[in-house]
XYZ file of C-alpha atoms in Angstrom:
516
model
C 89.615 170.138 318.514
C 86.469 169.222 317.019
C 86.217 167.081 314.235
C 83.904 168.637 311.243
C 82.216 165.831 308.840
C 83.058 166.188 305.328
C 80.051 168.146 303.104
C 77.857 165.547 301.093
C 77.496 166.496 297.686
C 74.039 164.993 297.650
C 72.581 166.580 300.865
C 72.343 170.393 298.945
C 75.198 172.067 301.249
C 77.930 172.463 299.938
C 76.790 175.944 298.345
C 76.130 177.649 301.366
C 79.589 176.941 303.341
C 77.744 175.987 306.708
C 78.756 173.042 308.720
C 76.272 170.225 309.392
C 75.161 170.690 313.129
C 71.798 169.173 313.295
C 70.589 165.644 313.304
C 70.722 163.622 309.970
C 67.915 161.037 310.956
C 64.428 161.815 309.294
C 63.521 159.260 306.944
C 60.821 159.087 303.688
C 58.158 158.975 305.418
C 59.032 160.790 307.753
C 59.741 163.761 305.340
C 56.405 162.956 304.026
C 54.377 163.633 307.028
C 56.369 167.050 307.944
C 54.780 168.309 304.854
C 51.230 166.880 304.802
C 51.063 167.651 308.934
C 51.811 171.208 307.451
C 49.243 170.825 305.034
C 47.033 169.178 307.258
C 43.948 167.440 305.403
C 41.832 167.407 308.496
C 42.772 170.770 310.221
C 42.317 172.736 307.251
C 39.475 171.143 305.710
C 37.305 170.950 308.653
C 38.487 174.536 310.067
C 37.599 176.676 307.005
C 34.465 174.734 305.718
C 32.010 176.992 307.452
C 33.419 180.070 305.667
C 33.340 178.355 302.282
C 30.043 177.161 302.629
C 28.349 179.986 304.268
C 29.467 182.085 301.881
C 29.151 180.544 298.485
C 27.803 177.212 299.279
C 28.264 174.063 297.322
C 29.853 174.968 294.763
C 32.349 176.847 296.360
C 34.102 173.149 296.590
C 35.346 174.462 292.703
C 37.972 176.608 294.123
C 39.376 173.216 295.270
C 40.401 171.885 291.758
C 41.373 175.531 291.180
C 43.645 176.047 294.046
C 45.146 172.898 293.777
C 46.456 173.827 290.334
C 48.058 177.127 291.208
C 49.732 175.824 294.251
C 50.689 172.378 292.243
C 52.588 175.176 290.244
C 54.142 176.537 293.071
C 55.361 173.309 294.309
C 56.762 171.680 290.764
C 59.376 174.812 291.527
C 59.579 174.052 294.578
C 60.437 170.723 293.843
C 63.312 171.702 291.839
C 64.701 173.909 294.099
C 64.541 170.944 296.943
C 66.619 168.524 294.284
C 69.469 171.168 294.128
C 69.408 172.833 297.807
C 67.328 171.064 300.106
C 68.497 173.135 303.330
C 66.768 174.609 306.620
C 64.711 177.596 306.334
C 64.447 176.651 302.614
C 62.185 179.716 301.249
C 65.047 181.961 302.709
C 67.751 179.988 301.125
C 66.275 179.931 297.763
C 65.664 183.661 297.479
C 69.087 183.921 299.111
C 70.849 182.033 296.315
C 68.334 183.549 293.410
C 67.764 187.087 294.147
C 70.337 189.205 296.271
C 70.948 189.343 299.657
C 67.634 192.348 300.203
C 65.136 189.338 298.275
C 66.717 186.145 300.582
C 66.454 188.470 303.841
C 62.617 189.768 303.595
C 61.383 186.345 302.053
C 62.320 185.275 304.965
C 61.011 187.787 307.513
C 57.253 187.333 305.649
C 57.886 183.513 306.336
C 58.851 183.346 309.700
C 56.546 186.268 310.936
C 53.828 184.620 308.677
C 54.393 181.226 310.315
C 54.052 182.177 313.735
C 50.307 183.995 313.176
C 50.056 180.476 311.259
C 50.578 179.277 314.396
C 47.897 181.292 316.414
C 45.455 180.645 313.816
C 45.773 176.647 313.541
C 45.252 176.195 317.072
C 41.836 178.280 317.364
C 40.943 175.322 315.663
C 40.832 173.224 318.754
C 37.406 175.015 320.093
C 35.560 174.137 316.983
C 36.212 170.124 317.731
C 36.905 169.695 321.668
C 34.252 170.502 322.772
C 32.000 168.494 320.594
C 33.558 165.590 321.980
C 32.967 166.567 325.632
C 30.969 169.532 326.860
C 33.265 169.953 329.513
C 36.075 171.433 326.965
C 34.526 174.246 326.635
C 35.678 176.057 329.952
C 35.141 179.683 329.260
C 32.108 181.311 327.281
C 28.603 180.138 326.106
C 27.502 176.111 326.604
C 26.144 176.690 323.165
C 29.113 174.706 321.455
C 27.528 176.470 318.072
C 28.928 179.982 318.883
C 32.540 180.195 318.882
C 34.283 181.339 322.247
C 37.737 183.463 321.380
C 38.473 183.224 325.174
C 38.242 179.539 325.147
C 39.878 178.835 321.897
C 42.804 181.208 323.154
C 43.295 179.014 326.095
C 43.389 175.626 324.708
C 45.474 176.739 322.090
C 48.048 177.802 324.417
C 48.107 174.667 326.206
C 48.475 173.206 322.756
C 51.728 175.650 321.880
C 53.053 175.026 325.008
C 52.998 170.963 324.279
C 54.564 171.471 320.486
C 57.232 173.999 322.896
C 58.193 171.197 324.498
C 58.707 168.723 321.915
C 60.659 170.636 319.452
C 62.913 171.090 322.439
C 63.802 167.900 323.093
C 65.205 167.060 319.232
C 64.054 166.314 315.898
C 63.929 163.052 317.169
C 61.217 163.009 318.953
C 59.406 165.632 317.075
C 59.237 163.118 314.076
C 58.085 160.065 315.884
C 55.565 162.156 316.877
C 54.329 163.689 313.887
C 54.976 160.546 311.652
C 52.472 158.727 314.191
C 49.778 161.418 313.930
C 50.339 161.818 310.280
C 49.582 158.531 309.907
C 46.313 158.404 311.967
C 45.182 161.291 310.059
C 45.189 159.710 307.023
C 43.642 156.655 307.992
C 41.037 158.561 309.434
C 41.021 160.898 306.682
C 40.309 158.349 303.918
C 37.928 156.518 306.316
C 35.777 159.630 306.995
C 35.574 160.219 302.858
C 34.735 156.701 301.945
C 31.608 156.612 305.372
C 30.227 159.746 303.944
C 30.311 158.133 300.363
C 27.858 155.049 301.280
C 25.263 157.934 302.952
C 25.019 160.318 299.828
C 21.626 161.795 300.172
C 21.736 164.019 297.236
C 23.161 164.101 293.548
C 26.025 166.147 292.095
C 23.546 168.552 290.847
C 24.382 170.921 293.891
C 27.461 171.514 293.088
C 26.400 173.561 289.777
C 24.111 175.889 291.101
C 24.623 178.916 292.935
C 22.080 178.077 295.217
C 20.960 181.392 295.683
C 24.395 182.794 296.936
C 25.680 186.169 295.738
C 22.223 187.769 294.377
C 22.012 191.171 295.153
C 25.461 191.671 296.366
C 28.467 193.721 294.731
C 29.975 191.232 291.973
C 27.312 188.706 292.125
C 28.043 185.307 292.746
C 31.898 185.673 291.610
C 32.240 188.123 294.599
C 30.867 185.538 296.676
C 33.020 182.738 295.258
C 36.354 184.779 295.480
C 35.759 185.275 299.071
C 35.181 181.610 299.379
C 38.210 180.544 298.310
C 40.111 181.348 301.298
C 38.849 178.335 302.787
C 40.182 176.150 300.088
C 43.749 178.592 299.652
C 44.196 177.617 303.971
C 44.544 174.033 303.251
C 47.083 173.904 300.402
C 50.460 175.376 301.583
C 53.363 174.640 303.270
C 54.992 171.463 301.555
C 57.832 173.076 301.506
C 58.666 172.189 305.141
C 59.713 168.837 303.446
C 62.759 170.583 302.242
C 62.980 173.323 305.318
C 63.636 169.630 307.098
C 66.424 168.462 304.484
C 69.413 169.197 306.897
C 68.143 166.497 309.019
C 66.974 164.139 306.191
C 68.953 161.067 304.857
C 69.222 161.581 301.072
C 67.502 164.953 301.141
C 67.869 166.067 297.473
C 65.826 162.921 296.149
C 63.473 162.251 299.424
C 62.456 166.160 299.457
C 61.517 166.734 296.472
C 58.917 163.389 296.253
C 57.787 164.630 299.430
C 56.329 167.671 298.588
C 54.316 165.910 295.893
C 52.601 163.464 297.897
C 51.962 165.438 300.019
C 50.135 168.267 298.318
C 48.403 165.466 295.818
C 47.541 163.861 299.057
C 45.547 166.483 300.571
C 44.059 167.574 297.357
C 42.608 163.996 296.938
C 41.342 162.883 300.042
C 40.797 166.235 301.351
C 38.919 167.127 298.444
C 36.793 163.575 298.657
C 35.902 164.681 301.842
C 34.460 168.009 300.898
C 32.396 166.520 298.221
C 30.859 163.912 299.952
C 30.416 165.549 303.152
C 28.304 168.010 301.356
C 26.472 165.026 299.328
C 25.883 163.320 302.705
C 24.626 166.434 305.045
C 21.076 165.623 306.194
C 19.984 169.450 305.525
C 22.052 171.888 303.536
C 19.919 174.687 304.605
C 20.624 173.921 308.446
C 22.718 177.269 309.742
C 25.022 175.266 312.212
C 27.012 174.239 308.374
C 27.572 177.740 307.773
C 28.894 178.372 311.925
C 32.399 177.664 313.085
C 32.248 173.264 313.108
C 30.081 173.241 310.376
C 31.842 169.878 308.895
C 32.336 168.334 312.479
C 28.513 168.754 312.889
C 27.725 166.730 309.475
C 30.332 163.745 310.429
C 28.084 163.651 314.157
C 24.854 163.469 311.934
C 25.874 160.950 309.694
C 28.191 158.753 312.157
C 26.077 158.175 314.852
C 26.978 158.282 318.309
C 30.380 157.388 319.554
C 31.699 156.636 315.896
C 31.133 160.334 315.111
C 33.462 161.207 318.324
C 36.224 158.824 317.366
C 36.552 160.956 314.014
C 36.438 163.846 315.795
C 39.541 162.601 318.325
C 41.615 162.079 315.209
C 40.899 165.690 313.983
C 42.312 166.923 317.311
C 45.245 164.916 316.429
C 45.566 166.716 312.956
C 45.483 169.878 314.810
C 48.075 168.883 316.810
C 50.386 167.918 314.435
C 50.090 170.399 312.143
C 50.798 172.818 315.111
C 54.035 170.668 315.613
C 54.781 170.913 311.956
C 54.283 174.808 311.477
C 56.083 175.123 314.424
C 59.152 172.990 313.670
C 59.455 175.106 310.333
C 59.031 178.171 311.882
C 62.195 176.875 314.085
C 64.418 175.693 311.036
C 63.805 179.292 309.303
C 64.739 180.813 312.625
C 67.537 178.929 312.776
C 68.707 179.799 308.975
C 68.666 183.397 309.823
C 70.306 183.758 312.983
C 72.954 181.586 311.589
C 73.495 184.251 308.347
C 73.535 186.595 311.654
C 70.229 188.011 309.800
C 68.024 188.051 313.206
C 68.685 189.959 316.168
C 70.546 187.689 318.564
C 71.714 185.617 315.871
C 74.551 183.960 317.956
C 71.629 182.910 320.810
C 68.908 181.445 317.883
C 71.169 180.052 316.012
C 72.923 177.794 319.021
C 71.947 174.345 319.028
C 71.775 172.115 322.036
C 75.091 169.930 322.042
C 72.618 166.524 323.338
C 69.639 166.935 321.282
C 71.388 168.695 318.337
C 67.962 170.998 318.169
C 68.292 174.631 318.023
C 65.993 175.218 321.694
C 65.463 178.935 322.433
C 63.952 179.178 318.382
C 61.719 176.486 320.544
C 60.614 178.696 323.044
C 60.339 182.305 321.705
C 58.311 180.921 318.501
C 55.869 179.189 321.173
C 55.831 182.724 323.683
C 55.546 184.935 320.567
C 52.564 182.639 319.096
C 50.713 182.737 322.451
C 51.085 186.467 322.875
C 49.789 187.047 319.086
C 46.949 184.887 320.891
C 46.305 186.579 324.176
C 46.367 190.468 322.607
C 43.875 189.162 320.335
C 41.011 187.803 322.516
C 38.098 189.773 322.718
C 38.555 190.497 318.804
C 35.596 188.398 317.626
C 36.946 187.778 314.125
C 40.331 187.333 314.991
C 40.302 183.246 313.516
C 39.673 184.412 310.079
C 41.695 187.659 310.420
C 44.979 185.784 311.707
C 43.773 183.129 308.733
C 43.908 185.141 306.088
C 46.951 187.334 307.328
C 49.075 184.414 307.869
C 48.185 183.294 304.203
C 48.843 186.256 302.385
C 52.604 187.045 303.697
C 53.199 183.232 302.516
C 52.402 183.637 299.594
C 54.733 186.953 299.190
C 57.221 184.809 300.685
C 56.557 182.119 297.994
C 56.840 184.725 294.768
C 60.011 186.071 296.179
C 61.619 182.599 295.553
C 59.320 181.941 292.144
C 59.757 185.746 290.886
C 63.335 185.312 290.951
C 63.383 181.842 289.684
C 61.629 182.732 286.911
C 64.152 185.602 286.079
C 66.716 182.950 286.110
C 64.907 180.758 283.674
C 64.621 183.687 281.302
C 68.392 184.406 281.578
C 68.853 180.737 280.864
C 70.434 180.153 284.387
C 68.075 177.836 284.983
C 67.820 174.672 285.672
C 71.473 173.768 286.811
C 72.934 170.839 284.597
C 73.890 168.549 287.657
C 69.706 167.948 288.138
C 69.281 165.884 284.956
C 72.997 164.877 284.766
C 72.361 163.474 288.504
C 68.956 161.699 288.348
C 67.310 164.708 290.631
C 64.177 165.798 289.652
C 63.854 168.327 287.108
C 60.713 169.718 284.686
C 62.720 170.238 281.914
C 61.232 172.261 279.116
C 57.974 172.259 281.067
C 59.367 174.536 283.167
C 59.192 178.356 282.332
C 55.168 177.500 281.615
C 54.665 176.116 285.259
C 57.048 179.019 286.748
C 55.215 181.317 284.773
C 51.775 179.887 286.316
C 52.811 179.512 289.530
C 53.887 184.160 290.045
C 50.700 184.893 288.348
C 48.698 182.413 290.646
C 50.317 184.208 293.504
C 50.348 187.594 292.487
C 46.000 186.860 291.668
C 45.218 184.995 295.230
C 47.715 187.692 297.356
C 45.359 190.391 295.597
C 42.517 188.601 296.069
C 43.226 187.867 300.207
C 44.020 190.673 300.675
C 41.102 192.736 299.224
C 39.462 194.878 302.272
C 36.395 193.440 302.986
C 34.149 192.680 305.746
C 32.978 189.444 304.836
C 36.832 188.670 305.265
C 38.307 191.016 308.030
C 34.813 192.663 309.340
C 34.648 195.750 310.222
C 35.685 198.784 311.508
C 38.014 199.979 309.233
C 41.709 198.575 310.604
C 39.712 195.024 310.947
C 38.567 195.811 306.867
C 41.905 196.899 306.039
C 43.716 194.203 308.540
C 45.906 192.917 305.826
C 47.374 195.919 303.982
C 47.861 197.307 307.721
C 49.360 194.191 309.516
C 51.721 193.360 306.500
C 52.355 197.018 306.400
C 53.831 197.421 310.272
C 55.373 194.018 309.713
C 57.235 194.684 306.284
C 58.080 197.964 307.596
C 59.596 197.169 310.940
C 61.449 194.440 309.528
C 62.849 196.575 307.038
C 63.705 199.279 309.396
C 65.830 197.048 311.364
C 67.542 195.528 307.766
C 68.433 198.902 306.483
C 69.401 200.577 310.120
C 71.496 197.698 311.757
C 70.818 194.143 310.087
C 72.526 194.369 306.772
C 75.818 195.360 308.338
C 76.403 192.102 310.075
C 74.873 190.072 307.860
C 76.897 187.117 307.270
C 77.769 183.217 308.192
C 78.541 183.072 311.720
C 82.111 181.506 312.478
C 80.540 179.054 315.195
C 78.540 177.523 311.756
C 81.054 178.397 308.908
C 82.422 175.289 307.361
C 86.217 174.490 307.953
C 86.235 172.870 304.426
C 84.971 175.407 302.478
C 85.909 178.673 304.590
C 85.564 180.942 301.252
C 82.003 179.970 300.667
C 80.047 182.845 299.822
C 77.573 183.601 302.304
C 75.050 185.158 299.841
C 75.743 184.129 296.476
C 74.365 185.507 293.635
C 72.601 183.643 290.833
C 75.784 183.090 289.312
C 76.468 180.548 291.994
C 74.289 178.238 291.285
């Protein structure tokens, strides 16, 4: 007979009635770096600034500031949420527990189908750096490392999926050594990149509060042009919440998650946004067109580092990409894992089984890495399929983010919210600060899902079902998903008995708001 362990108050379970099966062992800074590898200041930053610049330049870097607030919103509920449950798959969970049992399950489905094309598009990534180091990295397509080759980017990315495969497989363990060590290279390179570009400014502020030129002539003048910018800034911020999606496995979870998100999202806001600012201030020529190509920011750090200094920084951007693959990927594994073990995935029993020596769920592992690949392969001779998978990937999170806010906020107005045990506990809590910020945070998502997913070329290009990629993506993924919920999901939906809790075996699997 196997012996269950007793259901710490203060790791966020006891509400759900699950047993703990996975490994308790990630630390502070460990629960840091899952959600600033998410984040990822280099991947993001350097993978998106072409778009920005090309299409509003300098001052596009205002959408910054302006994203950072909305999603700073976002993650001050977060934050709360992570104090009271900080459990695996946590987006699920806290639509679960909020809304009803319809909210929890398709908040869930936009976030784990969401994270996977997350997957496909962080790792096209790896041909806009690679290559610059060594010529020989680009194996198929042009030897003019300026023009972006799908083919090539398709295959080092799968090499790259099948490497984060592998380590998830073999434990959390592992997978946080891992990503705590590249975490922390990142950010030393990070902050060194900002403060190098800072001693070879070569231009004032000024630049930053002019359009430069951008937008004339075009349908909603230069605010057109800036809206569509802003992609590249809304890429970079999102995802803290895999601090909490890790809280199963983290010692002290309901104080440790909640501190994690915020350094981690006021962490890439700073030194990302320092080096934005003075990368731009230290370019040799704004006006040359390789800024406004795919590598645009890895071509200003060669010009101003010269030589082999220039490659170093580059190395440690491959090991951002890396680690934020590792990071989406792990999330995308603990979500899996939440669902099949509500029986809410097909399979449920087979996703949700964890390996008895590693104590990490495995096949999760290895369909997230075959499905991410095959998103990959289907999709390489579509020229604009980085930006496309981008901005798909981005919208359906942030759907999945107001279906935990949305009902949040319903739960403040009933004056559900917050739970007493927060303050009464020493857990983190916004206090009458926080119907404002929830309030904030749905319309910031409602405005920037609207705004993403507006059909246009400069976005999706054309023909039409490129144009209208996101309405018609989300569409066949929403609806399929659905289809299966209202035909065969919802009538098994429940805790499985291999993960049901022996000391609370009249937990409600769903509970309603009441619960909390």
């Amino acid at each position: 007979m196997t012996i269950e362990k007793p259901i710490d108050p203060d790791n966020g379970m006891e509400h759900f009635g699950y047993k703990e099966s996975l490994d308790r062992s990630i630390g502070k800074f460990a629960s840091f770096a899952a959600g600033v590898s998410y984040i990822s200041i280099l991947t993001g930053t350097f993978q998106l600034f072409y778009f920005g610049f090309g299409t509003a330049g300098a001052a596009y870097l205002w959408s910054w500031p302006i994203v950072f607030v909305g999603q700073l919103a976002v993650a001050l509920c977060f934050m709360e949420l992570a104090a009271k449950y900080p459990i695996a798959g946590s987006v699920y969970n806290w639509a679960k527990i909020l809304g009803n049992k319809v909210v929890g399950w398709f908040s869930g489905w936009m976030m784990l189908t969401a994270s996977i094309v997350t997957m496909s598009a962080v790792v096209l990534a790896i041909d806009s750096t690679l290559p610059k180091i060594w010529s020989g990295f680009r194996l198929i397509g042009s030897d003019d490392l300026t023009v972006v080759s799908p083919s090539n980017a398709v295959l080092l990315g799968s090499i790259l999926v099948l490497a984060t495969t592998a380590i998830n497989a073999f434990g959390v363990r592992l997978m946080s050594i891992i990503n705590s060590t590249g975490v922390f290279i990142e950010l030393i390179a990070a902050v060194l990149i900002a403060v190098i570009l800072a001693f070879n400014i070569d231009r004032t502020p000024a630049v930053f509060f002019s359009t430069n030129g951008y937008g004339a002539g075009e349908s909603g003048g230069y605010l057109g042009a800036f809206l569509i910018a802003s992609l590249a800034s809304g890429y970079v911020m999102y995802g803290f919440d895999t601090a909490s999606s890790l809280g199963e496995e983290t010692v002290n979870p309901r104080k440790t998650a909640p501190s994690a998100i915020l350094r981690a999202i006021l962490a890439s806001f700073v030194i990302g946004g320092a080096i934005l600012v003075f990368a731009i201030l230290a370019a040799p020529n704004l006006s040359d067109p390789a800024l406004a190509a795919q590598g645009g920011l890895q071509q200003i750090v060669l010009d101003v580092m010269y030589g082999p200094v220039g490659k170093i920084f580059l190395m440690c951007i491959v090991v951002a990409v890396f680690v934020c693959t590792l990071a989406v990927h792990t999330a995308a594994i603990r979500l899996t894992f939440a669902m099949a073990r509500d029986n809410a995935l097909p399979f449920g029993e087979s996703l949700a089984k964890v390996h008895p020596r590693t104590q990490a769920p495995v096949i999760p592992s290895v369909l997230i890495g075959v499905l991410s690949i095959l998103i990959l392969v289907i999709n390489i001779n579509q020229p604009t399929i980085f930006l496309l998978l981008t901005s798909v990937a981005i919208i359906m999170i942030y759907i999945a983010y107001l279906m935990v806010t949305g009902p949040l906020l319903l739960q403040r107005f009933r004056g559900q919210w917050p739970p007493p045990d927060l303050k009464a506990g020493g857990y983190f809590s916004m206090g009458r600060w926080g119907l404002p910020v929830n309030i904030v945070a749905v319309l910031w998502g409602i405005g920037m899902a609207i705004n993403l997913a507006w059909p246009r070329e400069a976005v999706y290009g054309a023909p039409w079902y490129n144009t209208w990629a996101a309405f018609i993506y989300i569409g066949v993924i929403g609806g399929v998903g659905l289809l299966w919920y209202f035909t065969v999901g919802s009538r098994g939906m429940g805790t499985l008995r291999s993960h049901a809790s022996e000391t609370k075996s009249d937990a409600v699997p769903f509970p309603g708001p009441e619960g909390v």
